[in-house]
Amino acid sequence: MEKLDLITSTYQERYTLIGEDGKPTNVVKEHQITTDSKVPKLGLMMVGLGGNNGTTVTAGILANKKHLKWETKRGEASANFYGSFTQCVTTKIGMRVGKDRDGNSIIQDVYAPIKSLLPMVDPTELVVGGWDISSLDMYQATKRAMVLEPDLIRQLKDDLSEIKPLPAVFNISYIASNQEDRADNVKEGTNRELVEQIREDIRKFKEANGLDKIVVLWTANTEKFYEKDIATIDELDKLIDSNASLPASVLYGVATLLEHCVYLNGSPQNTLHPAIIQLAVREGAAVAGSDFKSGQTKYKTCLLYTSDAADDMQCVDLGGRRIIKKKKKKKTPYV
């Protein structure tokens, strides 16, 4: 059902509950899903714009927009959206009566591209910007990342050179110390002042590019976990106003939600505290994400805890399975 600029659909979730007496009960639960019928002009502001992820995403969007081809050591490559859920994936929408090779009637599944079912933003129309602790423009940052082929980077030089990162919030206490050497583009101020500076950046980016909506994506370095959950909005406000040492991702999350924008957490730190969720609900905004490279990160974490880096531990509990760390035998010194 479509009303004004909204599309509303009712979805029935069906499942079976098993009672304490072992008897099953079939349950039908209805959900109403509402989305905009108008495709917005969308901005993507990345925290860590000049990093490996930020440069790859930006160059990928531009390469697809320009339908580029480039040389690699394996031959010519061309821009595509292979692997994209919205651009490539199909879903079953129903069934129809068809014919087999012998002309017999059969029931066939019917599939349609995800992007044809709902109004969706064309990825090549995304307006990209964001923050980085390094002042390098996106051309220099892409070269530094050494992810993309030189021929592609060369073709995108003019476009990438025009994109320059905004100064970023930087708290060395929560990220790897080796990042300090490249931190020549950082904001200064108290927590509250930094939140307001981020909000101002979002407002200016939106106005300058005539955007309807903005998504803020944390794609910067993974931060150290904050020592405890921030339980309430009041507690969060007190930590900000007292200028407590907080991860930058928390400040970006607060600023983004206060601007009623979507905040996506792309690293496995504990950014989405209960207080952040409550703030999102209060402001009518959305938050999501716990990582977009979880498998790799969690596997490396497992290796870390079961390696010499965790000599003081005998085992680690990972997903309910205990991994035992073998102790090294002491070597007998030569006499």
mmCIF file of C-alpha atoms in Angstrom:
data_model
loop_
_atom_site.group_PDB
_atom_site.id
_atom_site.type_symbol
_atom_site.label_atom_id
_atom_site.label_comp_id
_atom_site.label_asym_id
_atom_site.label_seq_id
_atom_site.Cartn_x
_atom_site.Cartn_y
_atom_site.Cartn_z
ATOM 1 C CA MET A 1 0.000 0.000 0.000
ATOM 2 C CA GLU A 2 1.447 3.386 -1.024
ATOM 3 C CA LYS A 3 0.521 6.594 0.769
ATOM 4 C CA LEU A 4 2.155 9.937 -0.026
ATOM 5 C CA ASP A 5 5.932 9.269 -0.121
ATOM 6 C CA LEU A 6 5.777 6.020 1.847
ATOM 7 C CA ILE A 7 5.423 2.375 0.887
ATOM 8 C CA THR A 8 3.961 0.231 3.667
ATOM 9 C CA SER A 9 3.885 -3.551 3.566
ATOM 10 C CA THR A 10 2.614 -6.108 6.088
ATOM 11 C CA TYR A 11 4.846 -9.113 6.619
ATOM 12 C CA GLN A 12 3.704 -12.249 8.458
ATOM 13 C CA GLU A 13 6.312 -14.067 10.506
ATOM 14 C CA ARG A 14 5.373 -17.664 11.238
ATOM 15 C CA TYR A 15 7.024 -19.868 13.821
ATOM 16 C CA THR A 16 6.236 -22.633 16.311
ATOM 17 C CA LEU A 17 6.619 -22.303 20.078
ATOM 18 C CA ILE A 18 7.138 -25.418 22.144
ATOM 19 C CA GLY A 19 5.579 -25.183 25.606
ATOM 20 C CA GLU A 20 6.947 -26.641 28.822
ATOM 21 C CA ASP A 21 4.573 -29.560 28.355
ATOM 22 C CA GLY A 22 6.151 -30.235 24.959
ATOM 23 C CA LYS A 23 3.073 -29.189 22.981
ATOM 24 C CA PRO A 24 3.652 -27.021 19.889
ATOM 25 C CA THR A 25 1.768 -23.779 19.240
ATOM 26 C CA ASN A 26 1.783 -22.158 15.815
ATOM 27 C CA VAL A 27 2.269 -18.384 15.979
ATOM 28 C CA VAL A 28 1.627 -15.755 13.286
ATOM 29 C CA LYS A 29 3.180 -12.368 14.042
ATOM 30 C CA GLU A 30 2.564 -9.378 11.775
ATOM 31 C CA HIS A 31 5.176 -6.707 11.089
ATOM 32 C CA GLN A 32 4.594 -3.456 9.224
ATOM 33 C CA ILE A 33 7.547 -2.349 7.115
ATOM 34 C CA THR A 34 7.628 1.209 5.792
ATOM 35 C CA THR A 35 10.080 2.734 3.342
ATOM 36 C CA ASP A 36 10.323 5.920 1.290
ATOM 37 C CA SER A 37 9.042 5.731 -2.259
ATOM 38 C CA LYS A 38 11.283 8.637 -3.263
ATOM 39 C CA VAL A 39 14.936 7.772 -3.852
ATOM 40 C CA PRO A 40 16.960 10.346 -1.911
ATOM 41 C CA LYS A 41 20.130 12.085 -2.957
ATOM 42 C CA LEU A 42 22.423 10.296 -0.545
ATOM 43 C CA GLY A 43 25.748 11.243 0.967
ATOM 44 C CA LEU A 44 28.249 8.784 2.408
ATOM 45 C CA MET A 45 30.594 10.244 5.012
ATOM 46 C CA MET A 46 33.304 7.798 6.064
ATOM 47 C CA VAL A 47 35.387 8.033 9.211
ATOM 48 C CA GLY A 48 38.794 6.886 8.000
ATOM 49 C CA LEU A 49 38.144 8.156 4.486
ATOM 50 C CA GLY A 50 41.804 7.846 3.459
ATOM 51 C CA GLY A 51 42.309 4.292 4.726
ATOM 52 C CA ASN A 52 42.292 1.066 2.737
ATOM 53 C CA ASN A 53 38.505 0.653 2.951
ATOM 54 C CA GLY A 54 37.668 4.288 2.283
ATOM 55 C CA THR A 55 39.927 4.625 -0.742
ATOM 56 C CA THR A 56 38.765 1.313 -2.222
ATOM 57 C CA VAL A 57 35.074 2.179 -1.825
ATOM 58 C CA THR A 58 35.538 5.656 -3.281
ATOM 59 C CA ALA A 59 37.600 4.482 -6.238
ATOM 60 C CA GLY A 60 35.148 1.623 -6.840
ATOM 61 C CA ILE A 61 32.188 4.003 -6.996
ATOM 62 C CA LEU A 62 34.017 6.300 -9.414
ATOM 63 C CA ALA A 63 35.248 3.425 -11.595
ATOM 64 C CA ASN A 64 31.709 2.061 -11.943
ATOM 65 C CA LYS A 65 30.306 5.524 -12.640
ATOM 66 C CA LYS A 66 32.840 6.018 -15.447
ATOM 67 C CA HIS A 67 32.608 2.385 -16.702
ATOM 68 C CA LEU A 68 36.380 2.133 -16.545
ATOM 69 C CA LYS A 69 38.670 -0.638 -17.718
ATOM 70 C CA TRP A 70 42.270 -1.035 -16.629
ATOM 71 C CA GLU A 71 45.258 -3.281 -17.102
ATOM 72 C CA THR A 72 46.373 -5.780 -14.478
ATOM 73 C CA LYS A 73 49.098 -8.427 -14.512
ATOM 74 C CA ARG A 74 46.323 -10.968 -15.201
ATOM 75 C CA GLY A 75 44.883 -8.990 -18.127
ATOM 76 C CA GLU A 76 42.198 -6.352 -18.561
ATOM 77 C CA ALA A 77 39.684 -5.784 -15.760
ATOM 78 C CA SER A 78 36.492 -3.745 -15.770
ATOM 79 C CA ALA A 79 34.397 -2.080 -13.069
ATOM 80 C CA ASN A 80 31.450 -4.079 -11.753
ATOM 81 C CA PHE A 81 29.330 -4.590 -8.664
ATOM 82 C CA TYR A 82 29.909 -8.328 -8.301
ATOM 83 C CA GLY A 83 29.166 -9.360 -4.726
ATOM 84 C CA SER A 84 26.856 -6.432 -4.019
ATOM 85 C CA PHE A 85 23.641 -7.493 -2.276
ATOM 86 C CA THR A 86 21.566 -4.641 -3.694
ATOM 87 C CA GLN A 87 23.027 -4.667 -7.205
ATOM 88 C CA CYS A 88 23.529 -8.362 -7.983
ATOM 89 C CA VAL A 89 21.440 -10.571 -5.714
ATOM 90 C CA THR A 90 18.030 -11.921 -6.714
ATOM 91 C CA THR A 91 15.220 -13.233 -4.520
ATOM 92 C CA LYS A 92 12.281 -15.531 -5.070
ATOM 93 C CA ILE A 93 9.056 -13.585 -5.603
ATOM 94 C CA GLY A 94 6.668 -16.414 -6.464
ATOM 95 C CA MET A 95 5.958 -19.291 -8.814
ATOM 96 C CA ARG A 96 4.490 -19.758 -12.265
ATOM 97 C CA VAL A 97 3.358 -22.562 -14.519
ATOM 98 C CA GLY A 98 5.917 -23.259 -17.200
ATOM 99 C CA LYS A 99 6.916 -26.001 -19.616
ATOM 100 C CA ASP A 100 9.744 -28.516 -19.409
ATOM 101 C CA ARG A 101 11.756 -29.646 -22.452
ATOM 102 C CA ASP A 102 9.099 -32.167 -23.349
ATOM 103 C CA GLY A 103 6.306 -29.605 -23.205
ATOM 104 C CA ASN A 104 4.850 -30.813 -19.927
ATOM 105 C CA SER A 105 3.455 -28.269 -17.469
ATOM 106 C CA ILE A 106 5.666 -27.685 -14.429
ATOM 107 C CA ILE A 107 5.801 -25.237 -11.520
ATOM 108 C CA GLN A 108 8.788 -22.883 -11.781
ATOM 109 C CA ASP A 109 10.237 -20.492 -9.217
ATOM 110 C CA VAL A 110 10.349 -16.847 -10.282
ATOM 111 C CA TYR A 111 13.199 -14.607 -9.194
ATOM 112 C CA ALA A 112 13.775 -10.867 -9.469
ATOM 113 C CA PRO A 113 16.732 -8.577 -8.670
ATOM 114 C CA ILE A 114 16.581 -7.069 -5.179
ATOM 115 C CA LYS A 115 17.071 -3.583 -6.644
ATOM 116 C CA SER A 116 13.924 -3.949 -8.774
ATOM 117 C CA LEU A 117 11.645 -4.548 -5.780
ATOM 118 C CA LEU A 118 12.255 -1.344 -3.823
ATOM 119 C CA PRO A 119 13.320 2.207 -4.654
ATOM 120 C CA MET A 120 17.086 2.132 -4.100
ATOM 121 C CA VAL A 121 19.933 4.587 -4.487
ATOM 122 C CA ASP A 122 22.214 3.951 -7.446
ATOM 123 C CA PRO A 123 25.661 3.443 -5.843
ATOM 124 C CA THR A 124 27.307 5.502 -8.564
ATOM 125 C CA GLU A 125 25.226 8.500 -7.452
ATOM 126 C CA LEU A 126 26.548 8.445 -3.871
ATOM 127 C CA VAL A 127 28.279 11.672 -2.831
ATOM 128 C CA VAL A 128 31.397 10.661 -0.910
ATOM 129 C CA GLY A 129 33.220 12.598 1.791
ATOM 130 C CA GLY A 130 34.365 12.191 5.370
ATOM 131 C CA TRP A 131 37.142 12.501 7.898
ATOM 132 C CA ASP A 132 40.678 11.206 8.264
ATOM 133 C CA ILE A 133 43.548 11.857 10.665
ATOM 134 C CA SER A 134 45.839 12.115 7.614
ATOM 135 C CA SER A 135 45.590 15.183 5.402
ATOM 136 C CA LEU A 136 46.476 13.336 2.176
ATOM 137 C CA ASP A 137 43.955 13.806 -0.623
ATOM 138 C CA MET A 138 42.278 10.659 -1.898
ATOM 139 C CA TYR A 139 44.653 10.223 -4.833
ATOM 140 C CA GLN A 140 47.695 10.214 -2.565
ATOM 141 C CA ALA A 141 45.876 8.092 0.027
ATOM 142 C CA THR A 142 44.887 5.526 -2.613
ATOM 143 C CA LYS A 143 48.486 5.261 -3.780
ATOM 144 C CA ARG A 144 49.638 4.846 -0.171
ATOM 145 C CA ALA A 145 47.079 2.065 0.445
ATOM 146 C CA MET A 146 48.553 -0.043 -2.398
ATOM 147 C CA VAL A 147 45.292 -1.965 -2.831
ATOM 148 C CA LEU A 148 44.222 -0.962 -6.342
ATOM 149 C CA GLU A 149 45.998 -1.404 -9.649
ATOM 150 C CA PRO A 150 48.256 1.514 -10.708
ATOM 151 C CA ASP A 151 46.475 1.884 -14.078
ATOM 152 C CA LEU A 152 43.103 2.360 -12.351
ATOM 153 C CA ILE A 153 44.533 4.874 -9.892
ATOM 154 C CA ARG A 154 46.104 6.793 -12.801
ATOM 155 C CA GLN A 155 42.754 7.064 -14.596
ATOM 156 C CA LEU A 156 41.059 8.351 -11.429
ATOM 157 C CA LYS A 157 43.778 10.830 -10.480
ATOM 158 C CA ASP A 158 41.808 14.014 -11.198
ATOM 159 C CA ASP A 159 38.633 12.800 -9.466
ATOM 160 C CA LEU A 160 40.427 11.449 -6.394
ATOM 161 C CA SER A 161 42.640 14.523 -6.036
ATOM 162 C CA GLU A 162 39.541 16.692 -5.589
ATOM 163 C CA ILE A 163 38.407 14.751 -2.510
ATOM 164 C CA LYS A 164 40.135 15.928 0.661
ATOM 165 C CA PRO A 165 39.322 14.578 4.135
ATOM 166 C CA LEU A 166 37.981 16.761 6.917
ATOM 167 C CA PRO A 167 39.995 16.883 10.168
ATOM 168 C CA ALA A 168 39.126 13.894 12.332
ATOM 169 C CA VAL A 169 38.642 13.213 16.029
ATOM 170 C CA PHE A 170 41.701 11.381 17.344
ATOM 171 C CA ASN A 171 42.205 9.649 20.682
ATOM 172 C CA ILE A 172 45.478 7.713 20.647
ATOM 173 C CA SER A 173 44.453 5.902 23.845
ATOM 174 C CA TYR A 174 42.043 3.730 21.869
ATOM 175 C CA ILE A 175 43.886 2.897 18.646
ATOM 176 C CA ALA A 176 47.239 1.425 17.664
ATOM 177 C CA SER A 177 50.124 3.729 18.540
ATOM 178 C CA ASN A 178 51.582 3.412 15.026
ATOM 179 C CA GLN A 179 48.750 5.635 13.760
ATOM 180 C CA GLU A 180 50.139 8.676 15.567
ATOM 181 C CA ASP A 181 52.802 9.280 12.911
ATOM 182 C CA ARG A 182 50.194 10.006 10.237
ATOM 183 C CA ALA A 183 47.925 12.132 12.455
ATOM 184 C CA ASP A 184 48.426 15.591 10.946
ATOM 185 C CA ASN A 185 44.740 16.392 10.376
ATOM 186 C CA VAL A 186 43.003 16.231 13.757
ATOM 187 C CA LYS A 187 40.341 18.234 15.531
ATOM 188 C CA GLU A 188 40.940 19.886 18.905
ATOM 189 C CA GLY A 189 38.563 20.628 21.743
ATOM 190 C CA THR A 190 36.587 19.078 24.555
ATOM 191 C CA ASN A 191 34.304 16.111 23.960
ATOM 192 C CA ARG A 192 31.265 18.370 23.644
ATOM 193 C CA GLU A 193 33.105 20.722 21.281
ATOM 194 C CA LEU A 194 34.201 17.758 19.133
ATOM 195 C CA VAL A 195 30.627 16.468 18.926
ATOM 196 C CA GLU A 196 29.462 19.912 17.786
ATOM 197 C CA GLN A 197 32.280 20.126 15.212
ATOM 198 C CA ILE A 198 31.251 16.772 13.735
ATOM 199 C CA ARG A 199 27.618 17.892 13.626
ATOM 200 C CA GLU A 200 28.657 21.063 11.815
ATOM 201 C CA ASP A 201 30.673 18.995 9.298
ATOM 202 C CA ILE A 202 27.599 16.864 8.571
ATOM 203 C CA ARG A 203 25.338 19.906 8.141
ATOM 204 C CA LYS A 204 27.800 21.677 5.833
ATOM 205 C CA PHE A 205 28.350 18.545 3.707
ATOM 206 C CA LYS A 206 24.610 18.065 3.371
ATOM 207 C CA GLU A 207 23.993 21.676 2.376
ATOM 208 C CA ALA A 208 26.972 21.986 0.023
ATOM 209 C CA ASN A 209 25.927 18.911 -1.973
ATOM 210 C CA GLY A 210 22.144 19.363 -1.825
ATOM 211 C CA LEU A 211 21.679 16.036 -0.053
ATOM 212 C CA ASP A 212 18.458 14.594 1.309
ATOM 213 C CA LYS A 213 20.099 12.072 3.628
ATOM 214 C CA ILE A 214 23.522 11.126 4.951
ATOM 215 C CA VAL A 215 24.965 7.834 6.136
ATOM 216 C CA VAL A 216 28.027 8.000 8.390
ATOM 217 C CA LEU A 217 30.207 4.897 8.229
ATOM 218 C CA TRP A 218 32.982 4.138 10.720
ATOM 219 C CA THR A 219 35.690 2.504 8.604
ATOM 220 C CA ALA A 220 38.693 3.686 10.600
ATOM 221 C CA ASN A 221 41.015 1.578 12.737
ATOM 222 C CA THR A 222 39.497 -0.810 15.228
ATOM 223 C CA GLU A 223 39.505 0.770 18.655
ATOM 224 C CA LYS A 224 40.264 -0.753 22.023
ATOM 225 C CA PHE A 225 37.099 -1.697 23.905
ATOM 226 C CA TYR A 226 35.743 0.918 26.274
ATOM 227 C CA GLU A 227 36.067 -0.509 29.793
ATOM 228 C CA LYS A 228 32.326 -0.810 30.484
ATOM 229 C CA ASP A 229 28.924 -0.421 28.883
ATOM 230 C CA ILE A 230 27.513 3.094 28.893
ATOM 231 C CA ALA A 231 24.055 2.256 30.182
ATOM 232 C CA THR A 232 21.952 5.419 29.791
ATOM 233 C CA ILE A 233 21.821 8.671 27.845
ATOM 234 C CA ASP A 234 22.315 10.588 31.109
ATOM 235 C CA GLU A 235 25.498 8.648 31.805
ATOM 236 C CA LEU A 236 26.682 9.267 28.249
ATOM 237 C CA ASP A 237 26.039 13.013 28.556
ATOM 238 C CA LYS A 238 27.940 13.150 31.856
ATOM 239 C CA LEU A 239 30.950 11.394 30.313
ATOM 240 C CA ILE A 240 30.923 13.814 27.395
ATOM 241 C CA ASP A 241 30.464 16.926 29.512
ATOM 242 C CA SER A 242 33.109 15.866 32.053
ATOM 243 C CA ASN A 243 35.533 15.401 29.149
ATOM 244 C CA ALA A 244 36.195 11.772 30.068
ATOM 245 C CA SER A 245 38.487 9.854 27.725
ATOM 246 C CA LEU A 246 36.070 8.352 25.188
ATOM 247 C CA PRO A 247 36.668 6.460 21.934
ATOM 248 C CA ALA A 248 36.286 8.657 18.869
ATOM 249 C CA SER A 249 33.653 6.271 17.492
ATOM 250 C CA VAL A 250 31.330 7.097 20.387
ATOM 251 C CA LEU A 251 31.603 10.828 19.693
ATOM 252 C CA TYR A 252 30.935 10.273 15.985
ATOM 253 C CA GLY A 253 27.939 8.112 16.870
ATOM 254 C CA VAL A 254 26.454 10.752 19.166
ATOM 255 C CA ALA A 255 26.973 13.558 16.640
ATOM 256 C CA THR A 256 25.502 11.519 13.786
ATOM 257 C CA LEU A 257 22.373 10.546 15.699
ATOM 258 C CA LEU A 258 21.796 14.107 16.909
ATOM 259 C CA GLU A 259 21.767 15.073 13.223
ATOM 260 C CA HIS A 260 19.184 12.311 12.597
ATOM 261 C CA CYS A 261 21.506 10.437 10.245
ATOM 262 C CA VAL A 262 22.271 6.725 9.959
ATOM 263 C CA TYR A 263 25.399 5.573 11.826
ATOM 264 C CA LEU A 264 27.072 2.326 10.705
ATOM 265 C CA ASN A 265 29.797 0.817 12.851
ATOM 266 C CA GLY A 266 32.297 -0.971 10.611
ATOM 267 C CA SER A 267 34.716 -2.210 13.272
ATOM 268 C CA PRO A 268 34.333 -4.735 16.107
ATOM 269 C CA GLN A 269 34.764 -2.326 19.020
ATOM 270 C CA ASN A 270 31.882 -1.829 21.495
ATOM 271 C CA THR A 271 30.667 1.484 20.058
ATOM 272 C CA LEU A 272 26.966 0.688 20.124
ATOM 273 C CA HIS A 273 26.494 0.948 23.890
ATOM 274 C CA PRO A 274 22.957 0.746 25.334
ATOM 275 C CA ALA A 275 23.075 4.542 25.635
ATOM 276 C CA ILE A 276 23.803 4.886 21.896
ATOM 277 C CA ILE A 277 20.859 2.606 21.078
ATOM 278 C CA GLN A 278 18.605 4.661 23.365
ATOM 279 C CA LEU A 279 19.787 7.862 21.700
ATOM 280 C CA ALA A 280 19.008 6.431 18.267
ATOM 281 C CA VAL A 281 15.471 5.554 19.389
ATOM 282 C CA ARG A 282 14.961 8.987 20.928
ATOM 283 C CA GLU A 283 16.183 10.799 17.809
ATOM 284 C CA GLY A 284 14.365 8.529 15.372
ATOM 285 C CA ALA A 285 17.637 7.571 13.685
ATOM 286 C CA ALA A 286 19.220 4.212 12.915
ATOM 287 C CA VAL A 287 22.414 2.506 14.036
ATOM 288 C CA ALA A 288 23.777 -0.834 12.873
ATOM 289 C CA GLY A 289 26.862 -2.940 12.507
ATOM 290 C CA SER A 290 29.498 -4.663 14.559
ATOM 291 C CA ASP A 291 32.084 -5.117 11.804
ATOM 292 C CA PHE A 292 32.288 -5.696 8.072
ATOM 293 C CA LYS A 293 35.295 -8.005 8.279
ATOM 294 C CA SER A 294 34.231 -10.008 11.321
ATOM 295 C CA GLY A 295 35.437 -13.409 10.242
ATOM 296 C CA GLN A 296 38.963 -12.246 9.561
ATOM 297 C CA THR A 297 39.168 -10.116 12.705
ATOM 298 C CA LYS A 298 37.753 -12.750 15.034
ATOM 299 C CA TYR A 299 39.975 -15.453 13.560
ATOM 300 C CA LYS A 300 43.034 -13.281 14.128
ATOM 301 C CA THR A 301 41.821 -12.565 17.659
ATOM 302 C CA CYS A 302 41.596 -16.304 18.253
ATOM 303 C CA LEU A 303 45.144 -16.737 17.004
ATOM 304 C CA LEU A 304 46.309 -13.920 19.243
ATOM 305 C CA TYR A 305 44.828 -15.473 22.353
ATOM 306 C CA THR A 306 46.209 -18.896 21.548
ATOM 307 C CA SER A 307 49.682 -17.629 20.651
ATOM 308 C CA ASP A 308 52.711 -16.490 22.583
ATOM 309 C CA ALA A 309 51.006 -13.104 23.002
ATOM 310 C CA ALA A 310 48.837 -14.687 25.693
ATOM 311 C CA ASP A 311 51.377 -16.681 27.663
ATOM 312 C CA ASP A 312 49.625 -15.957 30.927
ATOM 313 C CA MET A 313 46.449 -17.698 29.756
ATOM 314 C CA GLN A 314 45.961 -21.444 29.518
ATOM 315 C CA CYS A 315 42.822 -21.330 27.395
ATOM 316 C CA VAL A 316 40.314 -19.025 25.757
ATOM 317 C CA ASP A 317 36.577 -19.454 25.378
ATOM 318 C CA LEU A 318 35.590 -18.630 21.796
ATOM 319 C CA GLY A 319 31.941 -19.022 20.872
ATOM 320 C CA GLY A 320 31.310 -21.653 23.519
ATOM 321 C CA ARG A 321 34.283 -23.786 22.502
ATOM 322 C CA ARG A 322 37.316 -23.881 24.751
ATOM 323 C CA ILE A 323 40.603 -23.677 22.924
ATOM 324 C CA ILE A 324 43.450 -24.995 25.023
ATOM 325 C CA LYS A 325 46.767 -23.252 24.795
ATOM 326 C CA LYS A 326 49.683 -25.634 24.928
ATOM 327 C CA LYS A 327 52.489 -24.614 27.231
ATOM 328 C CA LYS A 328 55.977 -24.549 25.827
ATOM 329 C CA LYS A 329 58.486 -26.944 27.290
ATOM 330 C CA LYS A 330 61.386 -25.223 28.939
ATOM 331 C CA LYS A 331 64.635 -25.751 27.120
ATOM 332 C CA THR A 332 67.467 -27.247 29.137
ATOM 333 C CA PRO A 333 70.415 -24.858 29.013
ATOM 334 C CA TYR A 334 73.738 -26.115 27.763
ATOM 335 C CA VAL A 335 76.320 -26.693 30.448
#
